[in-house]
mmCIF file of C-alpha atoms in Angstrom:
data_model
loop_
_atom_site.group_PDB
_atom_site.id
_atom_site.type_symbol
_atom_site.label_atom_id
_atom_site.label_comp_id
_atom_site.label_asym_id
_atom_site.label_seq_id
_atom_site.Cartn_x
_atom_site.Cartn_y
_atom_site.Cartn_z
ATOM 1 C CA MET R 24 0.662 8.668 -1.960
ATOM 2 C CA THR R 25 -2.964 7.657 -2.018
ATOM 3 C CA GLY R 26 -4.416 5.847 -4.967
ATOM 4 C CA ARG R 27 -7.831 4.862 -6.227
ATOM 5 C CA THR R 28 -8.790 2.676 -9.137
ATOM 6 C CA ALA R 29 -11.747 3.039 -11.444
ATOM 7 C CA LEU R 30 -14.043 0.034 -11.266
ATOM 8 C CA SER R 31 -15.571 -1.549 -14.349
ATOM 9 C CA VAL R 32 -18.241 -4.183 -14.817
ATOM 10 C CA ALA R 33 -15.847 -6.393 -16.756
ATOM 11 C CA ALA R 34 -13.007 -6.147 -14.281
ATOM 12 C CA THR R 35 -13.962 -5.512 -10.682
ATOM 13 C CA VAL R 36 -11.137 -4.958 -8.233
ATOM 14 C CA CYS R 37 -11.764 -6.114 -4.686
ATOM 15 C CA LEU R 38 -9.567 -5.409 -1.685
ATOM 16 C CA ILE R 39 -9.451 -8.269 0.778
ATOM 17 C CA SER R 40 -7.533 -7.657 3.972
ATOM 18 C CA ALA R 41 -6.150 -11.088 4.798
ATOM 19 C CA PRO R 42 -7.076 -13.103 6.757
ATOM 20 C CA LEU R 43 -10.567 -11.554 6.590
ATOM 21 C CA SER R 44 -12.743 -12.385 3.613
ATOM 22 C CA GLY R 45 -14.203 -9.417 1.817
ATOM 23 C CA CYS R 46 -15.752 -8.809 -1.569
ATOM 24 C CA SER R 47 -17.803 -11.099 -3.726
ATOM 25 C CA THR R 48 -16.058 -12.483 -6.789
ATOM 26 C CA SER R 49 -16.803 -15.147 -9.359
ATOM 27 C CA ALA R 50 -15.347 -18.390 -8.039
ATOM 28 C CA LEU R 51 -13.282 -20.282 -10.581
ATOM 29 C CA GLY R 52 -11.587 -23.598 -10.000
ATOM 30 C CA HIS R 53 -7.831 -23.598 -10.468
ATOM 31 C CA SER R 54 -7.284 -27.266 -11.184
ATOM 32 C CA ASP R 55 -8.698 -27.344 -14.733
ATOM 33 C CA PRO R 56 -6.103 -25.970 -17.169
ATOM 34 C CA GLY R 57 -8.800 -25.257 -19.760
ATOM 35 C CA LEU R 58 -10.412 -21.842 -20.097
ATOM 36 C CA GLY R 59 -13.884 -23.165 -19.281
ATOM 37 C CA PRO R 60 -17.246 -21.915 -20.561
ATOM 38 C CA ALA R 61 -17.125 -19.022 -23.003
ATOM 39 C CA GLY R 62 -17.128 -15.638 -21.348
ATOM 40 C CA LYS R 63 -16.454 -16.832 -17.815
ATOM 41 C CA PRO R 64 -14.036 -14.424 -16.080
ATOM 42 C CA ILE R 65 -10.438 -15.422 -15.449
ATOM 43 C CA VAL R 66 -9.473 -14.316 -11.952
ATOM 44 C CA ILE R 67 -6.023 -12.861 -11.324
ATOM 45 C CA ALA R 68 -5.075 -12.143 -7.710
ATOM 46 C CA ALA R 69 -2.558 -9.552 -6.557
ATOM 47 C CA VAL R 70 -1.365 -10.905 -3.211
ATOM 48 C CA LYS R 71 0.752 -8.032 -1.976
ATOM 49 C CA GLY R 72 1.566 -5.623 0.833
ATOM 50 C CA LEU R 73 -1.074 -3.049 -0.033
ATOM 51 C CA THR R 74 -0.916 -1.502 3.427
ATOM 52 C CA GLY R 75 2.023 -1.235 5.792
ATOM 53 C CA SER R 76 5.726 -0.754 5.136
ATOM 54 C CA LEU R 77 5.774 -2.328 1.658
ATOM 55 C CA SER R 78 2.791 -0.468 0.248
ATOM 56 C CA SER R 79 4.827 2.167 -1.629
ATOM 57 C CA PHE R 80 6.484 -0.643 -3.625
ATOM 58 C CA ASP R 81 3.677 -3.208 -3.800
ATOM 59 C CA GLY R 82 0.677 -0.935 -4.278
ATOM 60 C CA PRO R 83 1.315 1.230 -7.377
ATOM 61 C CA PRO R 84 1.975 -1.674 -9.800
ATOM 62 C CA VAL R 85 -1.459 -3.070 -8.936
ATOM 63 C CA ILE R 86 -3.041 0.142 -10.225
ATOM 64 C CA THR R 87 -1.312 -0.276 -13.588
ATOM 65 C CA ALA R 88 -2.172 -3.983 -13.591
ATOM 66 C CA GLN R 89 -5.807 -2.875 -13.443
ATOM 67 C CA MET R 90 -5.169 -0.543 -16.402
ATOM 68 C CA ALA R 91 -3.891 -3.508 -18.400
ATOM 69 C CA VAL R 92 -6.906 -5.599 -17.389
ATOM 70 C CA ASP R 93 -9.239 -2.841 -18.580
ATOM 71 C CA ASP R 94 -7.321 -2.453 -21.845
ATOM 72 C CA ILE R 95 -7.331 -6.189 -22.559
ATOM 73 C CA ASN R 96 -11.014 -6.535 -21.694
ATOM 74 C CA SER R 97 -11.874 -3.649 -24.021
ATOM 75 C CA ARG R 98 -10.253 -5.641 -26.837
ATOM 76 C CA GLY R 99 -12.059 -8.910 -26.178
ATOM 77 C CA GLY R 100 -10.249 -10.300 -23.146
ATOM 78 C CA VAL R 101 -8.203 -13.490 -23.261
ATOM 79 C CA ASP R 102 -9.623 -15.866 -25.864
ATOM 80 C CA GLY R 103 -12.997 -14.217 -25.320
ATOM 81 C CA HIS R 104 -12.850 -14.378 -21.520
ATOM 82 C CA PRO R 105 -12.740 -11.178 -19.451
ATOM 83 C CA LEU R 106 -10.035 -10.796 -16.844
ATOM 84 C CA GLN R 107 -10.996 -9.979 -13.267
ATOM 85 C CA LEU R 108 -8.410 -8.580 -10.858
ATOM 86 C CA ILE R 109 -8.805 -9.061 -7.120
ATOM 87 C CA LYS R 110 -6.454 -7.832 -4.428
ATOM 88 C CA VAL R 111 -5.505 -9.601 -1.223
ATOM 89 C CA ASP R 112 -3.573 -7.545 1.308
ATOM 90 C CA THR R 113 -0.758 -9.236 3.230
ATOM 91 C CA GLN R 114 -0.462 -6.050 5.308
ATOM 92 C CA SER R 115 3.294 -6.155 4.562
ATOM 93 C CA ASP R 116 3.609 -8.995 7.058
ATOM 94 C CA VAL R 117 5.317 -12.158 5.786
ATOM 95 C CA SER R 118 3.468 -14.186 8.400
ATOM 96 C CA HIS R 119 0.246 -13.384 6.504
ATOM 97 C CA ASP R 120 1.549 -14.521 3.116
ATOM 98 C CA GLN R 121 0.407 -18.130 3.303
ATOM 99 C CA GLN R 122 -3.129 -17.407 4.461
ATOM 100 C CA ALA R 123 -3.505 -14.526 2.003
ATOM 101 C CA THR R 124 -2.466 -16.729 -0.912
ATOM 102 C CA LEU R 125 -4.770 -19.543 0.147
ATOM 103 C CA HIS R 126 -7.583 -17.010 0.357
ATOM 104 C CA ALA R 127 -6.857 -15.848 -3.202
ATOM 105 C CA ILE R 128 -6.947 -19.451 -4.415
ATOM 106 C CA LYS R 129 -10.249 -20.005 -2.621
ATOM 107 C CA LYS R 130 -11.604 -16.961 -4.460
ATOM 108 C CA GLY R 131 -10.808 -18.684 -7.745
ATOM 109 C CA ALA R 132 -7.475 -17.147 -8.724
ATOM 110 C CA SER R 133 -5.814 -18.761 -11.727
ATOM 111 C CA PHE R 134 -2.695 -16.564 -11.650
ATOM 112 C CA ILE R 135 -0.965 -14.784 -8.764
ATOM 113 C CA ILE R 136 0.901 -11.471 -8.758
ATOM 114 C CA ALA R 137 3.452 -11.744 -5.953
ATOM 115 C CA PRO R 138 5.132 -9.013 -3.855
ATOM 116 C CA CYS R 139 7.995 -6.884 -5.138
ATOM 117 C CA ASP R 140 10.819 -8.605 -3.240
ATOM 118 C CA PHE R 141 12.212 -12.117 -2.925
ATOM 119 C CA ASP R 142 11.890 -12.307 0.864
ATOM 120 C CA THR R 143 8.253 -11.206 0.872
ATOM 121 C CA GLY R 144 7.251 -12.749 -2.445
ATOM 122 C CA ALA R 145 8.732 -16.229 -2.115
ATOM 123 C CA PRO R 146 6.241 -17.439 0.535
ATOM 124 C CA VAL R 147 3.372 -16.377 -1.751
ATOM 125 C CA ALA R 148 4.915 -18.164 -4.733
ATOM 126 C CA ILE R 149 5.527 -21.356 -2.746
ATOM 127 C CA VAL R 150 1.847 -21.616 -1.761
ATOM 128 C CA ALA R 151 0.750 -20.862 -5.333
ATOM 129 C CA GLN R 152 3.116 -23.510 -6.673
ATOM 130 C CA ALA R 153 1.568 -26.156 -4.437
ATOM 131 C CA ALA R 154 -1.709 -25.431 -6.262
ATOM 132 C CA GLN R 155 0.035 -25.503 -9.672
ATOM 133 C CA LEU R 156 -0.526 -21.772 -10.118
ATOM 134 C CA VAL R 157 2.074 -19.487 -11.644
ATOM 135 C CA ALA R 158 3.120 -16.658 -9.321
ATOM 136 C CA MET R 159 4.891 -13.758 -10.992
ATOM 137 C CA SER R 160 6.464 -10.952 -8.986
ATOM 138 C CA ASP R 161 6.151 -7.628 -10.734
ATOM 139 C CA CYS R 162 9.496 -6.275 -9.550
ATOM 140 C CA ALA R 163 11.524 -8.701 -7.409
ATOM 141 C CA GLY R 164 15.157 -8.261 -8.476
ATOM 142 C CA ALA R 165 16.672 -11.491 -7.182
ATOM 143 C CA PRO R 166 17.385 -14.013 -9.963
ATOM 144 C CA GLU R 167 16.518 -16.684 -7.388
ATOM 145 C CA PHE R 168 12.852 -15.708 -7.830
ATOM 146 C CA GLY R 169 12.329 -18.557 -10.239
ATOM 147 C CA LYS R 170 13.114 -22.186 -10.794
ATOM 148 C CA GLN R 171 16.307 -22.324 -8.726
ATOM 149 C CA GLY R 172 15.178 -20.421 -5.633
ATOM 150 C CA ILE R 173 11.481 -21.316 -5.459
ATOM 151 C CA GLY R 174 10.423 -23.730 -8.178
ATOM 152 C CA PRO R 175 9.059 -24.026 -11.721
ATOM 153 C CA TYR R 176 5.922 -21.928 -11.144
ATOM 154 C CA ALA R 177 7.759 -18.755 -10.037
ATOM 155 C CA PHE R 178 8.687 -15.903 -12.410
ATOM 156 C CA THR R 179 9.611 -12.237 -11.993
ATOM 157 C CA MET R 180 9.267 -9.208 -14.256
ATOM 158 C CA GLY R 181 11.794 -7.241 -12.195
ATOM 159 C CA LEU R 182 15.189 -5.784 -12.968
ATOM 160 C CA VAL R 183 17.843 -8.349 -12.088
ATOM 161 C CA ALA R 184 20.122 -6.920 -9.413
ATOM 162 C CA GLN R 185 23.291 -8.155 -11.119
ATOM 163 C CA SER R 186 22.045 -6.680 -14.405
ATOM 164 C CA GLU R 187 21.700 -3.267 -12.803
ATOM 165 C CA GLY R 188 25.309 -3.507 -11.643
ATOM 166 C CA ALA R 189 26.514 -4.611 -15.068
ATOM 167 C CA ALA R 190 24.605 -1.742 -16.717
ATOM 168 C CA LEU R 191 26.231 0.780 -14.378
ATOM 169 C CA ALA R 192 29.661 -0.662 -15.186
ATOM 170 C CA GLN R 193 29.027 -0.373 -18.931
ATOM 171 C CA PHE R 194 27.772 3.178 -18.477
ATOM 172 C CA ALA R 195 30.854 4.199 -16.479
ATOM 173 C CA ALA R 196 33.227 2.661 -19.005
ATOM 174 C CA GLY R 197 31.403 4.463 -21.793
ATOM 175 C CA ARG R 198 32.108 7.748 -20.029
ATOM 176 C CA ASN R 199 35.783 6.853 -19.573
ATOM 177 C CA TRP R 200 35.332 6.655 -15.816
ATOM 178 C CA HIS R 201 37.853 4.004 -14.821
ATOM 179 C CA ARG R 202 38.530 4.493 -11.086
ATOM 180 C CA ALA R 203 35.671 3.585 -8.765
ATOM 181 C CA PHE R 204 35.114 3.771 -5.015
ATOM 182 C CA ILE R 205 32.336 1.474 -3.785
ATOM 183 C CA LEU R 206 30.264 2.635 -0.805
ATOM 184 C CA ARG R 207 27.707 -0.029 0.123
ATOM 185 C CA ASP R 208 24.871 -0.126 2.606
ATOM 186 C CA THR R 209 24.743 -3.592 4.206
ATOM 187 C CA THR R 210 21.026 -3.437 5.050
ATOM 188 C CA LEU R 211 19.736 -5.288 1.972
ATOM 189 C CA GLU R 212 21.114 -8.323 0.154
ATOM 190 C CA TYR R 213 19.872 -6.687 -3.053
ATOM 191 C CA HIS R 214 22.584 -4.019 -2.928
ATOM 192 C CA ARG R 215 25.286 -6.648 -2.464
ATOM 193 C CA GLN R 216 24.007 -8.379 -5.596
ATOM 194 C CA VAL R 217 24.021 -5.130 -7.597
ATOM 195 C CA THR R 218 27.579 -4.525 -6.399
ATOM 196 C CA ASP R 219 28.616 -8.032 -7.452
ATOM 197 C CA GLY R 220 27.199 -7.433 -10.925
ATOM 198 C CA PHE R 221 29.090 -4.155 -11.160
ATOM 199 C CA ILE R 222 32.428 -5.618 -10.074
ATOM 200 C CA ASP R 223 32.093 -8.594 -12.413
ATOM 201 C CA ARG R 224 31.471 -6.343 -15.447
ATOM 202 C CA PHE R 225 33.829 -3.490 -14.454
ATOM 203 C CA ALA R 226 36.912 -5.651 -13.927
ATOM 204 C CA GLY R 227 39.645 -5.390 -16.554
ATOM 205 C CA ASP R 228 40.113 -3.017 -19.498
ATOM 206 C CA GLY R 229 42.063 -0.579 -17.338
ATOM 207 C CA ASN R 230 39.248 -0.194 -14.812
ATOM 208 C CA GLN R 231 40.047 -0.241 -11.111
ATOM 209 C CA ILE R 232 38.118 -0.589 -7.860
ATOM 210 C CA VAL R 233 40.265 1.835 -5.857
ATOM 211 C CA SER R 234 38.738 0.936 -2.490
ATOM 212 C CA GLN R 235 35.500 -0.056 -0.768
ATOM 213 C CA ALA R 236 33.660 0.801 2.433
ATOM 214 C CA THR R 237 30.380 -0.277 3.985
ATOM 215 C CA PHE R 238 27.833 1.362 6.267
ATOM 216 C CA GLU R 239 24.367 0.670 7.640
ATOM 217 C CA GLY R 240 21.478 2.718 6.351
ATOM 218 C CA GLN R 241 20.460 3.688 9.865
ATOM 219 C CA ASP R 242 23.883 5.197 10.621
ATOM 220 C CA ASN R 243 23.653 8.913 11.370
ATOM 221 C CA SER R 244 27.186 9.586 10.169
ATOM 222 C CA ILE R 245 29.475 8.185 7.483
ATOM 223 C CA SER R 246 32.430 10.365 8.480
ATOM 224 C CA THR R 247 34.727 7.338 8.732
ATOM 225 C CA GLN R 248 33.796 6.232 5.224
ATOM 226 C CA ILE R 249 34.303 9.776 3.918
ATOM 227 C CA GLY R 250 37.795 9.652 5.386
ATOM 228 C CA ARG R 251 38.418 6.421 3.484
ATOM 229 C CA ILE R 252 37.306 8.067 0.256
ATOM 230 C CA ARG R 253 39.617 11.028 0.805
ATOM 231 C CA ASP R 254 42.551 8.725 1.556
ATOM 232 C CA SER R 255 41.959 6.520 -1.482
ATOM 233 C CA GLY R 256 43.535 8.861 -4.013
ATOM 234 C CA PRO R 257 41.987 10.047 -7.284
ATOM 235 C CA ILE R 258 38.634 8.500 -8.198
ATOM 236 C CA ASP R 259 36.334 9.075 -11.158
ATOM 237 C CA PHE R 260 33.087 8.169 -9.405
ATOM 238 C CA ILE R 261 31.447 6.555 -6.391
ATOM 239 C CA LEU R 262 29.173 3.533 -6.663
ATOM 240 C CA LEU R 263 26.650 4.233 -3.885
ATOM 241 C CA MET R 264 24.638 1.121 -3.103
ATOM 242 C CA SER R 265 21.911 2.156 -0.686
ATOM 243 C CA PHE R 266 18.349 3.459 -0.606
ATOM 244 C CA PRO R 267 16.581 6.476 0.929
ATOM 245 C CA PRO R 268 16.379 7.682 3.586
ATOM 246 C CA GLY R 269 19.776 6.296 4.647
ATOM 247 C CA GLY R 270 21.185 6.523 1.133
ATOM 248 C CA ALA R 271 19.971 10.108 0.767
ATOM 249 C CA SER R 272 21.665 10.981 4.056
ATOM 250 C CA ALA R 273 24.915 9.412 2.837
ATOM 251 C CA LEU R 274 24.702 11.367 -0.413
ATOM 252 C CA ARG R 275 24.077 14.610 1.474
ATOM 253 C CA GLN R 276 27.120 13.992 3.663
ATOM 254 C CA LEU R 277 29.312 13.239 0.645
ATOM 255 C CA ARG R 278 28.378 16.517 -1.017
ATOM 256 C CA ALA R 279 28.707 18.471 2.242
ATOM 257 C CA ALA R 280 32.238 17.079 2.587
ATOM 258 C CA GLY R 281 33.136 18.484 -0.825
ATOM 259 C CA ILE R 282 33.175 15.105 -2.571
ATOM 260 C CA ASN R 283 31.537 16.102 -5.838
ATOM 261 C CA VAL R 284 32.504 13.263 -8.183
ATOM 262 C CA PRO R 285 29.663 11.529 -10.052
ATOM 263 C CA VAL R 286 27.615 9.054 -8.016
ATOM 264 C CA LEU R 287 26.174 5.909 -9.617
ATOM 265 C CA ALA R 288 23.243 4.166 -7.938
ATOM 266 C CA SER R 289 20.558 1.545 -8.497
ATOM 267 C CA ASN R 290 16.886 2.222 -9.100
ATOM 268 C CA SER R 291 16.507 2.532 -5.323
ATOM 269 C CA PHE R 292 17.014 6.252 -6.012
ATOM 270 C CA ASP R 293 14.103 6.425 -8.453
ATOM 271 C CA GLY R 294 11.425 9.044 -7.813
ATOM 272 C CA ASP R 295 11.392 12.523 -6.290
ATOM 273 C CA TYR R 296 10.216 11.783 -2.751
ATOM 274 C CA TRP R 297 13.743 11.763 -1.254
ATOM 275 C CA LYS R 298 15.340 14.687 -3.099
ATOM 276 C CA SER R 299 14.423 17.359 -0.561
ATOM 277 C CA ALA R 300 16.938 15.713 1.786
ATOM 278 C CA VAL R 301 19.815 16.677 -0.552
ATOM 279 C CA ALA R 302 19.655 20.321 -1.605
ATOM 280 C CA ASN R 303 20.100 20.817 -5.352
ATOM 281 C CA VAL R 304 21.321 17.232 -5.752
ATOM 282 C CA SER R 305 23.346 16.821 -8.946
ATOM 283 C CA ASP R 306 25.639 14.499 -10.884
ATOM 284 C CA VAL R 307 23.825 11.361 -9.749
ATOM 285 C CA TYR R 308 23.019 8.531 -12.176
ATOM 286 C CA TYR R 309 20.762 5.537 -11.580
ATOM 287 C CA THR R 310 19.299 2.602 -13.476
ATOM 288 C CA ASN R 311 15.573 2.413 -14.015
ATOM 289 C CA TYR R 312 12.571 0.821 -15.720
ATOM 290 C CA SER R 313 11.236 4.071 -17.137
ATOM 291 C CA SER R 314 11.245 7.847 -16.654
ATOM 292 C CA LEU R 315 8.837 9.951 -14.610
ATOM 293 C CA SER R 316 10.021 13.070 -16.440
ATOM 294 C CA GLY R 317 8.073 12.555 -19.655
ATOM 295 C CA ASP R 318 11.207 11.799 -21.683
ATOM 296 C CA ASP R 319 11.121 8.001 -21.768
ATOM 297 C CA PRO R 320 12.264 6.773 -25.208
ATOM 298 C CA ASP R 321 9.129 4.587 -25.259
ATOM 299 C CA SER R 322 6.063 6.831 -25.446
ATOM 300 C CA ALA R 323 3.816 3.935 -24.383
ATOM 301 C CA ARG R 324 5.456 3.893 -20.946
ATOM 302 C CA THR R 325 4.991 7.647 -20.620
ATOM 303 C CA ALA R 326 1.322 7.245 -21.540
ATOM 304 C CA VAL R 327 0.746 4.649 -18.799
ATOM 305 C CA ILE R 328 2.446 6.859 -16.210
ATOM 306 C CA GLU R 329 0.239 9.788 -17.270
ATOM 307 C CA ARG R 330 -2.846 7.567 -16.935
ATOM 308 C CA PHE R 331 -1.659 6.617 -13.455
ATOM 309 C CA LYS R 332 -1.608 10.322 -12.576
ATOM 310 C CA GLN R 333 -5.126 10.794 -13.930
ATOM 311 C CA ILE R 334 -6.416 7.896 -11.828
ATOM 312 C CA THR R 335 -4.623 8.651 -8.562
ATOM 313 C CA GLY R 336 -4.131 12.410 -8.710
ATOM 314 C CA GLY R 337 -0.344 12.187 -8.665
ATOM 315 C CA TYR R 338 2.666 10.564 -10.252
ATOM 316 C CA PRO R 339 3.870 7.224 -8.861
ATOM 317 C CA SER R 340 6.686 7.261 -6.323
ATOM 318 C CA ASN R 341 8.774 5.149 -8.712
ATOM 319 C CA THR R 342 8.608 3.574 -12.152
ATOM 320 C CA ASN R 343 8.082 -0.034 -11.128
ATOM 321 C CA VAL R 344 4.485 0.676 -12.168
ATOM 322 C CA VAL R 345 5.395 -0.348 -15.719
ATOM 323 C CA THR R 346 6.005 -3.892 -14.466
ATOM 324 C CA GLY R 347 2.470 -4.210 -13.100
ATOM 325 C CA TYR R 348 1.054 -3.516 -16.549
ATOM 326 C CA SER R 349 3.574 -5.891 -18.109
ATOM 327 C CA VAL R 350 2.645 -8.823 -15.862
ATOM 328 C CA ILE R 351 -0.919 -8.713 -17.182
ATOM 329 C CA GLN R 352 0.304 -8.405 -20.772
ATOM 330 C CA ALA R 353 2.519 -11.436 -20.194
ATOM 331 C CA PHE R 354 -0.343 -13.494 -18.787
ATOM 332 C CA LYS R 355 -2.479 -12.781 -21.859
ATOM 333 C CA ILE R 356 0.309 -13.869 -24.217
ATOM 334 C CA ALA R 357 1.020 -17.064 -22.269
ATOM 335 C CA ALA R 358 -2.629 -18.008 -21.671
ATOM 336 C CA GLU R 359 -3.514 -17.615 -25.346
ATOM 337 C CA ARG R 360 -0.389 -19.466 -26.416
ATOM 338 C CA CYS R 361 -1.237 -22.545 -24.346
ATOM 339 C CA THR R 362 -5.043 -22.132 -24.399
ATOM 340 C CA CYS R 363 -4.883 -22.535 -20.635
ATOM 341 C CA ARG R 364 -4.824 -20.384 -17.533
ATOM 342 C CA SER R 365 -2.799 -22.441 -15.048
ATOM 343 C CA GLY R 366 -0.849 -25.650 -14.616
ATOM 344 C CA PRO R 367 2.242 -26.948 -16.424
ATOM 345 C CA GLY R 368 0.987 -25.671 -19.770
ATOM 346 C CA LEU R 369 1.111 -22.061 -18.593
ATOM 347 C CA VAL R 370 4.652 -22.574 -17.268
ATOM 348 C CA THR R 371 5.741 -23.925 -20.655
ATOM 349 C CA ALA R 372 4.093 -20.980 -22.408
ATOM 350 C CA PHE R 373 5.980 -18.477 -20.252
ATOM 351 C CA GLU R 374 9.219 -20.375 -20.852
ATOM 352 C CA SER R 375 8.689 -19.919 -24.592
ATOM 353 C CA PHE R 376 8.891 -16.111 -24.319
ATOM 354 C CA LYS R 377 11.416 -14.640 -26.756
ATOM 355 C CA ASN R 378 11.676 -10.841 -26.792
ATOM 356 C CA GLU R 379 7.954 -10.501 -26.182
ATOM 357 C CA PRO R 380 6.896 -6.853 -26.671
ATOM 358 C CA LEU R 381 5.863 -5.878 -23.139
ATOM 359 C CA LEU R 382 5.576 -2.351 -21.757
ATOM 360 C CA VAL R 383 8.673 -2.871 -19.610
ATOM 361 C CA GLY R 384 10.652 -3.881 -22.694
ATOM 362 C CA PRO R 385 11.321 -6.994 -24.803
ATOM 363 C CA THR R 386 11.187 -9.922 -22.389
ATOM 364 C CA THR R 387 12.585 -13.444 -22.643
ATOM 365 C CA PHE R 388 12.150 -16.406 -20.286
ATOM 366 C CA THR R 389 13.621 -19.885 -20.717
ATOM 367 C CA ASP R 390 13.173 -23.310 -19.170
ATOM 368 C CA THR R 391 16.093 -22.532 -16.843
ATOM 369 C CA LEU R 392 15.772 -18.774 -16.256
ATOM 370 C CA HIS R 393 12.468 -17.250 -15.149
ATOM 371 C CA VAL R 394 13.789 -13.691 -15.197
ATOM 372 C CA ASP R 395 15.235 -11.661 -18.071
ATOM 373 C CA PRO R 396 18.798 -10.537 -17.216
ATOM 374 C CA VAL R 397 19.497 -8.796 -20.546
ATOM 375 C CA ARG R 398 16.403 -6.654 -21.052
ATOM 376 C CA PRO R 399 17.675 -3.108 -21.742
ATOM 377 C CA LEU R 400 17.738 -0.657 -18.822
ATOM 378 C CA LEU R 401 17.466 3.109 -18.728
ATOM 379 C CA VAL R 402 20.068 5.318 -17.080
ATOM 380 C CA MET R 403 18.710 8.519 -15.538
ATOM 381 C CA GLN R 404 20.688 11.589 -14.457
ATOM 382 C CA ILE R 405 19.805 13.946 -11.601
ATOM 383 C CA ASP R 406 20.939 17.546 -11.945
ATOM 384 C CA GLY R 407 19.630 20.417 -9.864
ATOM 385 C CA GLY R 408 17.162 18.038 -8.239
ATOM 386 C CA ARG R 409 15.579 17.046 -11.564
ATOM 387 C CA SER R 410 15.825 13.654 -13.223
ATOM 388 C CA ARG R 411 16.169 13.184 -16.955
ATOM 389 C CA PHE R 412 16.737 10.287 -19.322
ATOM 390 C CA VAL R 413 20.360 9.881 -20.456
ATOM 391 C CA THR R 414 20.646 6.599 -22.334
ATOM 392 C CA GLU R 415 19.390 3.051 -22.676
ATOM 393 C CA ILE R 416 21.870 0.285 -21.898
ATOM 394 C CA ALA R 417 21.866 -2.813 -24.088
ATOM 395 C CA PHE R 418 24.035 -5.534 -22.608
ATOM 396 C CA SER R 419 27.249 -6.515 -24.337
ATOM 397 C CA SER R 420 26.850 -9.964 -22.740
ATOM 398 C CA PRO R 421 24.665 -11.516 -20.017
ATOM 399 C CA PRO R 422 25.754 -10.762 -16.444
ATOM 400 C CA HIS R 423 27.004 -13.598 -14.283
ATOM 401 C CA LEU R 424 24.196 -14.966 -12.132
ATOM 402 C CA PRO R 425 25.093 -17.143 -9.116
ATOM 403 C CA LEU R 426 22.448 -19.791 -9.738
#
């Protein structure tokens, strides 16, 4: 996917390929928590993997962040100050994170948008924290992306991995699916955390984990694991914790082996880009931020996704784009609440969030939890290669978080 953003006078987007300096921006100091002279731009920096292996995850939310900047500026900005979004490219290389973040700070950034993963985003947040700047990841799913794992200046707008697992467990129970086989890819820690959230919520009430098996996403064959599934006895569904292309290959092999029970997955299976690998893929369910099919229960999310298409010429590869817009919305709320743009006051303002009406959904942060583990999630169903919205999961209770 290739994307382009419309530039405006009020909110110029600059791409800086770290460690090289690039565009000209208004330099703002980051030490003064006040908003400064009337009308002076507030600089927000997206320090992300805009090229390289992470670009499909890190890039699209920046486009919707720019949409939010334009929308806010058209309505008077933040306390009369326009927002200005700059981009600093880490080139998807963690070794560039520190220098890229320092470069953003030098360019006057008051607020940092961090990469969409704990491992790649934490180094950015640590550097920002040393400058008393809040760094918010748009879609990191680890609950550790916050006070416990990084420090008080780190927040994330992402789906909590354990929450995804708990939502899948509630969904399965609601369908009277009580016997699960867990097939987990060991490549990413994220999928272990989703699995933990599922097991914690699924246990009891007549539910049973019949058996489990693991594989590596790069494995060409899961024939041994398929044998385990066949030997496990009757099952109602498979919890498949993986991501394409390896996860798509595993799903194809399951269906080719005649294992046609429902498959539950995380939002790693969002989007259409992988579906050609599994002919006429059906009876697959996954958690998600939004829907790319035009049937999201929140028409505002659908509208932003349609605007994304107008700007870039195509739909996003996944729906984490709604988090990019939401990060900017959140900054406006917090900055106006504290009449500041950085420092401890902005942290306190974020920690006061209580069901704030963001595009991604009602969002709450606290002084101990800088991620929202109970924000409702969507469940999508794939049938005949097409995804559609099924239901929205509201949590019966918060998932257990190992913090």
